[in-house]
Coordinates of C-alpha atoms in Angstrom, one line a residue:
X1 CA 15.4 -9.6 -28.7
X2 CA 16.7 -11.9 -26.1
X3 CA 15.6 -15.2 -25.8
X4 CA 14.8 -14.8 -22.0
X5 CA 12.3 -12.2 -23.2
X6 CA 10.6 -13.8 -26.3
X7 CA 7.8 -15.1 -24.1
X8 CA 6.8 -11.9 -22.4
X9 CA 7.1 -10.4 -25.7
X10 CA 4.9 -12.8 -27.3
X11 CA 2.4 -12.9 -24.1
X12 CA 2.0 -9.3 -24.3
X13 CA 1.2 -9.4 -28.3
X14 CA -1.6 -12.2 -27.3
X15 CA -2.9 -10.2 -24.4
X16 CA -3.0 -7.4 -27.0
X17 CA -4.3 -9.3 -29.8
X18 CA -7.7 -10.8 -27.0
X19 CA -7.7 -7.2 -25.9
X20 CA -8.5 -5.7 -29.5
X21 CA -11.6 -8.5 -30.2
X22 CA -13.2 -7.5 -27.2
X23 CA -15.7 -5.0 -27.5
X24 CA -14.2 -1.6 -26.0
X25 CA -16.2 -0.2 -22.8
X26 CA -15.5 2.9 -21.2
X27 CA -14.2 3.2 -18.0
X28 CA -14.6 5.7 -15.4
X29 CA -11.2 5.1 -13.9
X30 CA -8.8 3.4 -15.9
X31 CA -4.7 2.6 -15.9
X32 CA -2.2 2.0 -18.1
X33 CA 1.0 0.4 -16.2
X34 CA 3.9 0.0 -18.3
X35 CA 7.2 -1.6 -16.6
X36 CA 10.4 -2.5 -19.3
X37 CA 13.0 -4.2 -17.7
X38 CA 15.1 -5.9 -21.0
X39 CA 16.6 -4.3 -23.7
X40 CA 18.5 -5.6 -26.6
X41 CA 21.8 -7.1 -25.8
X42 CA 23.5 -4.4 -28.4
X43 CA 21.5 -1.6 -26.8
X44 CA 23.6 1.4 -25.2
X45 CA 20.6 1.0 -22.4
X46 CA 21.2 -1.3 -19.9
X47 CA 18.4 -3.8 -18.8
X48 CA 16.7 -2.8 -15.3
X49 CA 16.4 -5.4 -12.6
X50 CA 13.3 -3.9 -11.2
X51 CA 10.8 -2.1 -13.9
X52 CA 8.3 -4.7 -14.6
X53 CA 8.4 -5.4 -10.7
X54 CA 7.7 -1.9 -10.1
X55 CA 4.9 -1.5 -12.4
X56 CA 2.9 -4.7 -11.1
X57 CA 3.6 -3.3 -7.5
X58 CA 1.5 0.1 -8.9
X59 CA -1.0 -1.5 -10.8
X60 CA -2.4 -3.8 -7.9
X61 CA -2.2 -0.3 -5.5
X62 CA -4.4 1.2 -8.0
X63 CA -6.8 -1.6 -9.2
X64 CA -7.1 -2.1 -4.7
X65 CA -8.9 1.6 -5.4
X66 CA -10.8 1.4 -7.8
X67 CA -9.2 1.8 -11.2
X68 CA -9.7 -0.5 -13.8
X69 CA -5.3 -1.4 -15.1
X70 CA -4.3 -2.4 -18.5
X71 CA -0.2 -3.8 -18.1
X72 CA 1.7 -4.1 -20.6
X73 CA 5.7 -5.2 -19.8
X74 CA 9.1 -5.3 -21.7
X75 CA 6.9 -4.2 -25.0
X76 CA 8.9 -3.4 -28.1
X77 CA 7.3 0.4 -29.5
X78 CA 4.3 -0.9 -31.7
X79 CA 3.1 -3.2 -28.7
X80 CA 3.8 0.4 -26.3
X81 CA 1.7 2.0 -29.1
X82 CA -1.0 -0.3 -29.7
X83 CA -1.6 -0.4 -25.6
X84 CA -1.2 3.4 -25.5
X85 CA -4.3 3.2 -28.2
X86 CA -6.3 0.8 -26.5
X87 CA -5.5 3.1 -23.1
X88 CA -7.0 6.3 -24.9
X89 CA -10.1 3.9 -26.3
X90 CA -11.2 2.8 -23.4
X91 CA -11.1 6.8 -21.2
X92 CA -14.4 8.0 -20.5
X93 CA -15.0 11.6 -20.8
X94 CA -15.2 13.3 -17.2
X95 CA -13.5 10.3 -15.9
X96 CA -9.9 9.5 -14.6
X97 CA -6.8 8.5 -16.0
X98 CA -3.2 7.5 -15.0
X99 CA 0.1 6.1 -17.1
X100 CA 2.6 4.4 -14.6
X101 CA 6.1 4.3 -16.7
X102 CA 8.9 2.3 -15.6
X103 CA 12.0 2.2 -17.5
X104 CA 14.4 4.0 -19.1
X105 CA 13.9 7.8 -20.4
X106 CA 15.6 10.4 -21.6
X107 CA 14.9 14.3 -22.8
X108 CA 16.7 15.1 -26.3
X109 CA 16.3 18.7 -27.9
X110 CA 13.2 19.9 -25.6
X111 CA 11.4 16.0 -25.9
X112 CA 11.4 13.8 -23.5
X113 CA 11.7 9.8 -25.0
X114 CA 10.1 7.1 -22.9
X115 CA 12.3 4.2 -24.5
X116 CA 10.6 0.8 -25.5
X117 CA 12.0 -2.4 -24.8
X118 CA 13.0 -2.5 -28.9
X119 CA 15.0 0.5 -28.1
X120 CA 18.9 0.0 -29.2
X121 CA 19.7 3.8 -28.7
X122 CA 22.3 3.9 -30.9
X123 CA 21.1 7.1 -33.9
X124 CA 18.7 10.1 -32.9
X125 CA 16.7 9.0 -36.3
X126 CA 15.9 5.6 -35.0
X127 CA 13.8 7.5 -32.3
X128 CA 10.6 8.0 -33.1
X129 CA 10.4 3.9 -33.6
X130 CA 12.5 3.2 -30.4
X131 CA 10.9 5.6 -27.6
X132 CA 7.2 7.6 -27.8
X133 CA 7.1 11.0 -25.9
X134 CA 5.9 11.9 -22.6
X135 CA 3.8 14.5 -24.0
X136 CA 2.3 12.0 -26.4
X137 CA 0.9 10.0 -23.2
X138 CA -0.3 13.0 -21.2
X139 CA -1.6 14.5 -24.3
X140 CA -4.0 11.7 -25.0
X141 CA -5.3 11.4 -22.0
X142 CA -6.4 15.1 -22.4
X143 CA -7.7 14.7 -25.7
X144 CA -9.7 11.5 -24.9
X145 CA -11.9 14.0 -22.4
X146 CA -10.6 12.7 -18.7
X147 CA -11.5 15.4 -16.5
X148 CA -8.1 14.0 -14.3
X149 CA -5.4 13.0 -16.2
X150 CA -1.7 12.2 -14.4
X151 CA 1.3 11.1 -15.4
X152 CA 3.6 9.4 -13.2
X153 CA 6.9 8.8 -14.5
X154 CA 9.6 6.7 -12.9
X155 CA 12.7 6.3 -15.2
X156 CA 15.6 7.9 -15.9
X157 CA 17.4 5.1 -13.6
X158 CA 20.6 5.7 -15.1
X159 CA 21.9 9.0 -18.0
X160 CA 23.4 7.2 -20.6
X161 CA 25.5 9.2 -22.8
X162 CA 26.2 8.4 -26.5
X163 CA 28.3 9.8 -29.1
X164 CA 25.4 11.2 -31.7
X165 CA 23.6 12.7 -29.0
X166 CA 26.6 15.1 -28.2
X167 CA 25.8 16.7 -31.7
X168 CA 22.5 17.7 -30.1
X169 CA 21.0 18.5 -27.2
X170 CA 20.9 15.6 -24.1
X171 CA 20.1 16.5 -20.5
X172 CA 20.2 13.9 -17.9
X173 CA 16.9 12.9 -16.8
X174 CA 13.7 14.1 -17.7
X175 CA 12.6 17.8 -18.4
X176 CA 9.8 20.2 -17.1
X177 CA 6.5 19.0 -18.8
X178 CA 4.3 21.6 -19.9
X179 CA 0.6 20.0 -21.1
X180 CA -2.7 22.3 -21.1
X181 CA -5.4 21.3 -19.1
X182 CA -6.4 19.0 -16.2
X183 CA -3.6 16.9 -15.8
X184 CA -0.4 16.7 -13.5
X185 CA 2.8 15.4 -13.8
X186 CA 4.9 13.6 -11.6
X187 CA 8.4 12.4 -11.8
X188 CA 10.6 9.8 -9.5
X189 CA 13.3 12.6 -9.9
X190 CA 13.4 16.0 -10.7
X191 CA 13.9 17.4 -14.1
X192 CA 17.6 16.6 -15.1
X193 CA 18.4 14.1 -12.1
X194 CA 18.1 10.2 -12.2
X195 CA 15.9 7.9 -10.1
X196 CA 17.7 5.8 -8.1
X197 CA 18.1 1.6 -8.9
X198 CA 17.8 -0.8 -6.4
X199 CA 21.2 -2.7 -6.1
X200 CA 19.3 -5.6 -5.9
X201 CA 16.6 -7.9 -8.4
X202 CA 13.4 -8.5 -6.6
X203 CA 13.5 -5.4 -4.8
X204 CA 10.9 -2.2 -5.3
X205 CA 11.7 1.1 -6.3
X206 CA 11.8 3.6 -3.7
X207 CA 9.3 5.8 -5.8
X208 CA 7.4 2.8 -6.5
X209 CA 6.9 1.9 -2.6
X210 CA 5.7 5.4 -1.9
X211 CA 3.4 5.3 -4.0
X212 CA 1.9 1.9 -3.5
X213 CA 2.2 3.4 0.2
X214 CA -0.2 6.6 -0.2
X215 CA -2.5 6.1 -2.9
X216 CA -4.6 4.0 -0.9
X217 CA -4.4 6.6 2.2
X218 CA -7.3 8.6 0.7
X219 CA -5.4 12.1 1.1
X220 CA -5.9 14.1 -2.4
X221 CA -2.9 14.8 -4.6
X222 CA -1.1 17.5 -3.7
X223 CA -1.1 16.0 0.4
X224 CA -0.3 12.7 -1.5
X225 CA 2.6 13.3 -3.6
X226 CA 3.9 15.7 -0.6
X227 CA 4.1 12.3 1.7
X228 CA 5.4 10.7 -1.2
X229 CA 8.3 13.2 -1.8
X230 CA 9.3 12.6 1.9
X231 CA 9.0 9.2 1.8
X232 CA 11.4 8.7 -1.0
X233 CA 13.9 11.4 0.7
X234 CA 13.9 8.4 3.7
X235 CA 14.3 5.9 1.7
X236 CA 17.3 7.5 -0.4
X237 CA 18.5 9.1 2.7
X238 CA 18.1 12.5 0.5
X239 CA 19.3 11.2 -2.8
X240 CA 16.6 11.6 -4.4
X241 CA 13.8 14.0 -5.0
X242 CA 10.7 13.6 -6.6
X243 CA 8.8 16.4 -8.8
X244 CA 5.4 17.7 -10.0
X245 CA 4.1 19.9 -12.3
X246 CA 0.7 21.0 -13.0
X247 CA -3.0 21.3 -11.5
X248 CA -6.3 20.1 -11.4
X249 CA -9.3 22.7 -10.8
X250 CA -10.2 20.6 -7.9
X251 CA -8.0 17.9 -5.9
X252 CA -7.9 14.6 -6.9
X253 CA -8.3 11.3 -4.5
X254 CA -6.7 8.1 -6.0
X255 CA -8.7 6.4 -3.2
X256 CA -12.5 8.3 -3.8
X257 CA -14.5 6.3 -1.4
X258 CA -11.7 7.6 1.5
X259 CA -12.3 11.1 1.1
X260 CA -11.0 13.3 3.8
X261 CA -14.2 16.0 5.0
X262 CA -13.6 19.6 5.0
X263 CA -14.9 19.4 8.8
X264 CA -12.6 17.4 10.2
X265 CA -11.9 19.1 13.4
X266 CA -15.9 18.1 13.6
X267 CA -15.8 14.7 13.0
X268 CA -13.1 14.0 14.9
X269 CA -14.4 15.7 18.1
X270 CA -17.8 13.7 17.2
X271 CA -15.9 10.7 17.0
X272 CA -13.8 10.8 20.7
X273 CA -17.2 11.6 22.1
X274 CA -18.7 8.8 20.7
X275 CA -15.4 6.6 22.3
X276 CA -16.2 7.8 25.6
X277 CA -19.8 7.2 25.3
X278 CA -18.9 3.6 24.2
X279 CA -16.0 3.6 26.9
X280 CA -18.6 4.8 29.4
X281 CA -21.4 1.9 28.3
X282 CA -18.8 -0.6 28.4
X283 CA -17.8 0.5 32.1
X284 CA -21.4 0.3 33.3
X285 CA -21.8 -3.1 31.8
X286 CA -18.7 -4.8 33.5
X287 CA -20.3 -3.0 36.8
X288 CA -23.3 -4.9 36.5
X289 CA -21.5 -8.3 35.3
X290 CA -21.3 -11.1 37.7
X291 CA -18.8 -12.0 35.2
X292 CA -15.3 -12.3 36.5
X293 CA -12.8 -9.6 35.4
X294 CA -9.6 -10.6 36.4
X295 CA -8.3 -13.2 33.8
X296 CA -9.0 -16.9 34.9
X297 CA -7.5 -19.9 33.7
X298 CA -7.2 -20.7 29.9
X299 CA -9.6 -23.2 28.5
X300 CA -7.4 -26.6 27.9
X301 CA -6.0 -26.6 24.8
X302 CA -5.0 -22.9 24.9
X303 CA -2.0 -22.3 24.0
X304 CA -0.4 -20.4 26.7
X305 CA 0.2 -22.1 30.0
X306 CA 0.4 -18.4 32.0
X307 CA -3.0 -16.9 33.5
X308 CA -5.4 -15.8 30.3
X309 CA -8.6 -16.7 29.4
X310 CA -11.1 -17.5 26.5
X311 CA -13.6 -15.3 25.7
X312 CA -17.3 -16.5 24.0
X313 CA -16.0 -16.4 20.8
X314 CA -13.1 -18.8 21.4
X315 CA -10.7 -15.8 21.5
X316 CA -7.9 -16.3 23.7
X317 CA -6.3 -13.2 25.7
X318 CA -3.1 -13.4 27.5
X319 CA -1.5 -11.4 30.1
X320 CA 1.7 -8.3 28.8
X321 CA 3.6 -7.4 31.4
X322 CA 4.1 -3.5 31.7
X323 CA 0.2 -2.8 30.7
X324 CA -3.0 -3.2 31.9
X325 CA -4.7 -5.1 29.3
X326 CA -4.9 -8.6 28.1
X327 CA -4.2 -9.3 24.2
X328 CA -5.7 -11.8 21.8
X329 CA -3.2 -14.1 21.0
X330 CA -4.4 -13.5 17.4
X331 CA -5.9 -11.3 14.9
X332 CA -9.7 -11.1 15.1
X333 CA -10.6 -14.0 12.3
X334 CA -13.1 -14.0 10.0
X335 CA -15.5 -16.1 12.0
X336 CA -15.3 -13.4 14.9
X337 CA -16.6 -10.8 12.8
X338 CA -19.1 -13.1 11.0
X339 CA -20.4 -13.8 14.0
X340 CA -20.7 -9.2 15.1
X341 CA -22.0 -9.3 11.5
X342 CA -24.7 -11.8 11.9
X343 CA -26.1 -10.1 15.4
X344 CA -25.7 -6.4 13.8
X345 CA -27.9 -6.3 10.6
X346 CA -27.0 -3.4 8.3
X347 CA -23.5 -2.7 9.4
X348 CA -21.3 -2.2 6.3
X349 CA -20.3 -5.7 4.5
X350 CA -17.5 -4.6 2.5
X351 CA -15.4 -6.9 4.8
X352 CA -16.4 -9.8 2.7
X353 CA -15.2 -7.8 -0.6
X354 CA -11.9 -9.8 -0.4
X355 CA -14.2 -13.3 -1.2
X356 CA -15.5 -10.9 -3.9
X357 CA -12.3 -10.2 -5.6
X358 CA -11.3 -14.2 -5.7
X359 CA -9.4 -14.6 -2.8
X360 CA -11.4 -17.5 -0.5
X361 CA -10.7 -16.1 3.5
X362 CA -11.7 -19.6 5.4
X363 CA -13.2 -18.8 8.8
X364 CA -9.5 -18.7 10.9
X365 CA -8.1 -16.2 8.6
X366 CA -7.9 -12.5 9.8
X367 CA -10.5 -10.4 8.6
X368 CA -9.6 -7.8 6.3
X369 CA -11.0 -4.8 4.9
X370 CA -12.7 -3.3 8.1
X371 CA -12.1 0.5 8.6
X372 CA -10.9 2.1 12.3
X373 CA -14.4 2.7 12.9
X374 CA -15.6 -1.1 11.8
X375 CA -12.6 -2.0 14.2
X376 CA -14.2 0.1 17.6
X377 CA -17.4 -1.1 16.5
X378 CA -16.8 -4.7 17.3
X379 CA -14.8 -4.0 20.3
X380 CA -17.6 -2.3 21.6
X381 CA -20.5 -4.7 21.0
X382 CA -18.0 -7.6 22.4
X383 CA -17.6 -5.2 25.8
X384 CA -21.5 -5.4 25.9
X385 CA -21.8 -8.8 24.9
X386 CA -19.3 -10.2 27.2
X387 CA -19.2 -7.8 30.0
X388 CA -15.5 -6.8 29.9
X389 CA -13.9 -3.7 28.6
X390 CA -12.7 -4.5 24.8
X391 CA -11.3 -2.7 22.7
X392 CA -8.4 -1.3 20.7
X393 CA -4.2 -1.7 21.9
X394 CA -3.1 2.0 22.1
X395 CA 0.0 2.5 20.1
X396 CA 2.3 2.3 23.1
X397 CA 0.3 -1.0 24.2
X398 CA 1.4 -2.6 21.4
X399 CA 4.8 -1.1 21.4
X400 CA 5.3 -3.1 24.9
X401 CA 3.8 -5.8 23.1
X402 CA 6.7 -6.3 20.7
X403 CA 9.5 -5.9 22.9
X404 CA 10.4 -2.1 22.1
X405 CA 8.2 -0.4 24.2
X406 CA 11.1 0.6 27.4
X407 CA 13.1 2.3 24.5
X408 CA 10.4 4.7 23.7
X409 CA 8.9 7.7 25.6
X410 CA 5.0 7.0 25.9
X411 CA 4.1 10.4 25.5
X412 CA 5.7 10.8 22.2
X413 CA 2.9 10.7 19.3
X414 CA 3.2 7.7 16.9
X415 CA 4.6 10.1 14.4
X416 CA 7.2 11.0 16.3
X417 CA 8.3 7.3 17.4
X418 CA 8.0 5.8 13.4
X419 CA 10.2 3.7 12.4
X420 CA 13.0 5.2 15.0
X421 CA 14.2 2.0 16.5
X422 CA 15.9 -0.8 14.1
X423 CA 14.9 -4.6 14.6
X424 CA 12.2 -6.8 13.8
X425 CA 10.1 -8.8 16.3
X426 CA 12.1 -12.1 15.0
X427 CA 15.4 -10.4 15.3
X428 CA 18.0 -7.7 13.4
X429 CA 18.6 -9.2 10.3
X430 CA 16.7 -8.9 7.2
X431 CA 15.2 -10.4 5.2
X432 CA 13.7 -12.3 7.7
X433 CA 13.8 -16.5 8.2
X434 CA 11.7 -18.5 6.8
X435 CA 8.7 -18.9 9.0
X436 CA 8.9 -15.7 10.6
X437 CA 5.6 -14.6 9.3
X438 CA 3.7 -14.4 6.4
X439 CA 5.6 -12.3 4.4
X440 CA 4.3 -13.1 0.3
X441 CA 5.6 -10.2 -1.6
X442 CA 9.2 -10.5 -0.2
X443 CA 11.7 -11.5 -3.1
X444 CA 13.0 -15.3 -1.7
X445 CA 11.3 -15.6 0.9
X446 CA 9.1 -18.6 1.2
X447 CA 6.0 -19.2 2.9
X448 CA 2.7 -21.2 1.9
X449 CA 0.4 -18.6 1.8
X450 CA -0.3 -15.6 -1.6
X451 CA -2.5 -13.4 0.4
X452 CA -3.6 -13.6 4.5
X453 CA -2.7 -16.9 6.5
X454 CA -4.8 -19.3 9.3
X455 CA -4.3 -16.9 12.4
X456 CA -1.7 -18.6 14.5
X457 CA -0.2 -20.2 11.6
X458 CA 3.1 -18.0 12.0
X459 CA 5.8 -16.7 15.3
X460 CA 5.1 -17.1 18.4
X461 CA 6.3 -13.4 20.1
X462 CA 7.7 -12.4 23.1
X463 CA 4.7 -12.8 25.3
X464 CA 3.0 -15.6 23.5
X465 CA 1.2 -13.3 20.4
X466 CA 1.0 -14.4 17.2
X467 CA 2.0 -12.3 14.2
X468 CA 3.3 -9.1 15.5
X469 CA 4.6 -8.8 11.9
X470 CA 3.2 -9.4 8.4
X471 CA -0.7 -11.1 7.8
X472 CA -2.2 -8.1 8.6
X473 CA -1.5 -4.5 9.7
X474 CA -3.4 -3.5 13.0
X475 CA -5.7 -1.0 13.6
X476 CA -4.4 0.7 17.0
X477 CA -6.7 3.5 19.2
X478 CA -4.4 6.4 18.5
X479 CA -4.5 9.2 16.7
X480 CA -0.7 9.4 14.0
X481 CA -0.1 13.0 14.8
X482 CA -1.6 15.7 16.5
X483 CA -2.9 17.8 13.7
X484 CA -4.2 14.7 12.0
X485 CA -7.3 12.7 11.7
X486 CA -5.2 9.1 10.4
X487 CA -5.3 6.4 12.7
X488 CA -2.5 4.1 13.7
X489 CA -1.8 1.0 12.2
X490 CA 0.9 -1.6 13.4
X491 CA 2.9 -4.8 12.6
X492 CA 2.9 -4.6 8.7
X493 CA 1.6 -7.4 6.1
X494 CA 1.4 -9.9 3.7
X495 CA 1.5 -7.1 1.4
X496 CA 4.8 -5.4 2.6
X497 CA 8.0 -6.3 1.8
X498 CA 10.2 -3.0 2.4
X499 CA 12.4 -3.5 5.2
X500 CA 11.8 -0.5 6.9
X501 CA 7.6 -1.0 6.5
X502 CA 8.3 -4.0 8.6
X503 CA 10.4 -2.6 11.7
X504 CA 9.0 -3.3 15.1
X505 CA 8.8 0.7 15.4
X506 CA 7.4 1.3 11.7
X507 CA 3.6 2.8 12.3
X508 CA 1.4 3.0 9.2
X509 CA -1.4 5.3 9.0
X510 CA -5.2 6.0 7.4
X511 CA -8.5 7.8 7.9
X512 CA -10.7 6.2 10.3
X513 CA -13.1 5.2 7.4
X514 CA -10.4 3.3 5.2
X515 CA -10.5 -0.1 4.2
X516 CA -7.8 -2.7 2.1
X517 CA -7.2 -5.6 2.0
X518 CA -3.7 -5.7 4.1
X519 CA -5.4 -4.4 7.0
X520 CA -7.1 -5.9 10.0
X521 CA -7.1 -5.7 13.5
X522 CA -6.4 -7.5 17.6
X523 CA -8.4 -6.8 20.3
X524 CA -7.1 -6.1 23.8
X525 CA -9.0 -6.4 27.4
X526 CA -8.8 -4.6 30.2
X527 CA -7.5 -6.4 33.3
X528 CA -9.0 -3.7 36.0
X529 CA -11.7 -4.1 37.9

């Protein structure tokens, strides 16, 4: 083993080791995420640059919904095996299970070989202690009762091709999978093709970014890993092509508590009569205000020096040209929300689920985890409040906002208009400077903050907004397409660090109900009378 690798190796044997004197508990949704970047230096495999990355990158997506993630990275076999056997242990029966595999595999005579990071691949004998099958992993999930059970396989990065295995029988890629019962396969590439590397280290997978994409988006699997298959065609400019086999008796949702309704052409019309109800209270409030409308002058210390004002709250709105609404310089904050939360007893308090998972949001940090519908909530009891017509930037609104807004037709839909135009709001190049944003997952970039940052800590934009990119993705009034239900969602996040998720014309989408913890929103005013 290489020395570079000796402490992951050993790390993973101690994780192991802690994980095997606890006592075993079921869980209803459990992971196994396994990512092998290093091999040994007289292995006919090469090492990986992006595996263990990968993996990580798919367990946080699916512990953010739910699923309770055993990792184990750059494990030689008996650590893969030992894992694999705690994995099985630990299923409950009815519940759900998922392996993630990144690394190298292969199919030889009919089996496909996931190879361990001991793996030299040098003799078909050496085998069964270098690689365990892909049928072995879906196999025990079946066995262990899940009533779900998927397989998502993202390897074959390159097709090696060694002198004993011309004696036999060596496809490139993976084969078709063929297990009995509830479970489904899916595959980076199709059978016989290889998944594409990134060129470069610190850089995800393009399977790996659709998935961390969609599994949150609350569509079930077969809508799922049909967005996925078209992301990745994008991505690879139609390199690569992912695959599935198999079938659940009923669909499966990664994300359960984001479960699209079979009446959705109900709720939706439910929901655009309840915005023009709210529209239509908020209109007959501002009549009755003595409050001015039109913008007046910023309260000192504000930051821009153009006509604006601050609101009750301490919220600051400034003047886009090209629109007829006033922005908040900022992403609502914490203590904005705390403050709707405080005068609205019951509403839902998942928003304060981020302090639960260990990640302190002081009062000037952007909130997080609200839904669409938490979103127009707030906007709607500030217009009563206040008096003034608040609520949410229409996707063209904030398309002016950033500068790109003259080179795209208004009446398009959002779907039409994503990601079409290159640039970013600090420029063309990327990745971006430092101080651009706050941008934590991208590979050298440097900033202060791991998760959300102080609102106005980063970019001042075109018109005086902060943050028009990364922080927080923002919830935006429209509907994505036109036979859709998904919301809009604009400016991309800490979380992000795909170059295209982070174009000034890239729109992200998700039910109305949907909450993470990369997504907030800005208010906008209007500046009519």
């Amino acid at each position: 083993m290489k020395p570079s690798c000796l402490f992951t190796a050993c790390l993973a044997m101690v994780s192991l080791w802690f994980a095997a004197m606890l006592p075993l508990h079921c869980a209803d949704r459990i992971a196994l995420v396994i990512g092998i970047n290093d091999y040994p230096e007289d292995s006919t495999l090469k090492d990986l640059k992006n595996a263990v990355l990968d993996a990580t990158l798919v367990g946080a997506t699916l512990r953010q919904v739910g699923f309770e993630v055993i990792e184990c990275f750059d494990p030689n076999w008996h650590e893969m095996d030992e894992a694999l056997s705690t994995f099985e242990s630990r299923i409950a029966k009815g519940g759900d299970a998922v392996v993630y595999f990144a690394g190298h595999g292969i199919e030889f005579e009919g089996k496909n070989y996931l190879m361990a990071g001991n793996a030299r691949y040098k003799a078909r004998s050496r085998l069964g202690t270098e690689a365990i099958t892909a049928e072995t992993f879906a196999t025990s999930m079946v066995v262990a009762g899940a009533k779900s059970s998927l397989l998502l396989l993202d390897c074959c990065r390159e097709n090696p091709s060694v002198e004993w295995a011309t004696k036999g029988s060596l496809r490139a890629g993976l084969g078709e999978i063929k297990i009995e019962g509830d479970v489904v396969i899916a595959m980076a590439a199709a059978p016989g093709k290889a998944a594409l590397e990134p060129d470069e280290a610190g850089k995800h997978g393009p399977y790996a970014r659709a998935l961390a994409k969609w599994i949150p988006t609350g569509h079930d699997h077969l809508n799922l890993f049909q967005n996925v298959r078209q992301e990745v065609h994008t991505i690879t400019d139609g390199l690569q092509r992912t695959w599935e086999n198999g079938s659940f008796l009923q669909p499966f949702y990664f994300a359960k508590n984001k479960v699209p309704q079979d009446d959705t052409a109900a709720k939706l019309a439910a929901m655009q009569a309840e915005l023009e109800e709210a529209k239509r209270q908020a209109a007959a409030a501002l009549a009755m205000s003595k409050t001015p409308t039109l913008p007046v002058s910023p309260a000192p210390g504000s930051f821009s020096t153009t006509r604006g004002f601050t609101n009750s709250l301490g919220m600051t709105f400034l003047p886009v040209p090209g629109t007829e609404v006033l922005f908040c310089e900022h992403e609502t904050r914490v203590m904005d929300y705390a403050k709707y939360a405080k005068e609205n007893p019951g509403i839902d308090m998942e928003w304060k689920d981020y302090e639960d998972e260990g990640h302190k949001q002081a009062p000037d940090h952007p909130v997080v985890n609200v839904s669409w519908e938490d979103a127009r909530a707030f906007c709607a009891w500030l217009s009563a409040k206040e008096g003034k017509l608040y609520r949410l930037p229409t996707d063209h609104e904030w398309s002016i906002a950033v500068g790109i807004g003259g080179q795209e037709h208004g009446s398009a839909s959002p779907e039409d208009k994503d990601r079409k135009i290159s640039g970013y709001p600090w420029g063309s190049s990327f990745p971006p400077p430092n101080g651009a944003g706050n941008f934590d997952t991208i590979s050298g970039y440097s900033d202060s903050h791991s998760f959300t940052a102080p609102a106005k800590s980063y970019n001042i934009g075109k018109h005086g907004l902060y943050d028009m990119s990364g922080n927080v993705r923002e919830w935006c009034e429209d509907l994505y397409s036109k036979q859709d239900t998904d919301r809009v969602l604009r400016g991309g996040s800490w979380f992000d660090d795909f170059d295209d998720f982070l174009r000034s014309s890239c729109r992200f989408f998700g039910l109305p109900a949907r909450r993470d913890f990369s997504s907030g929103f800005r208010c906008v005013v209007s500046a009519a009378r």
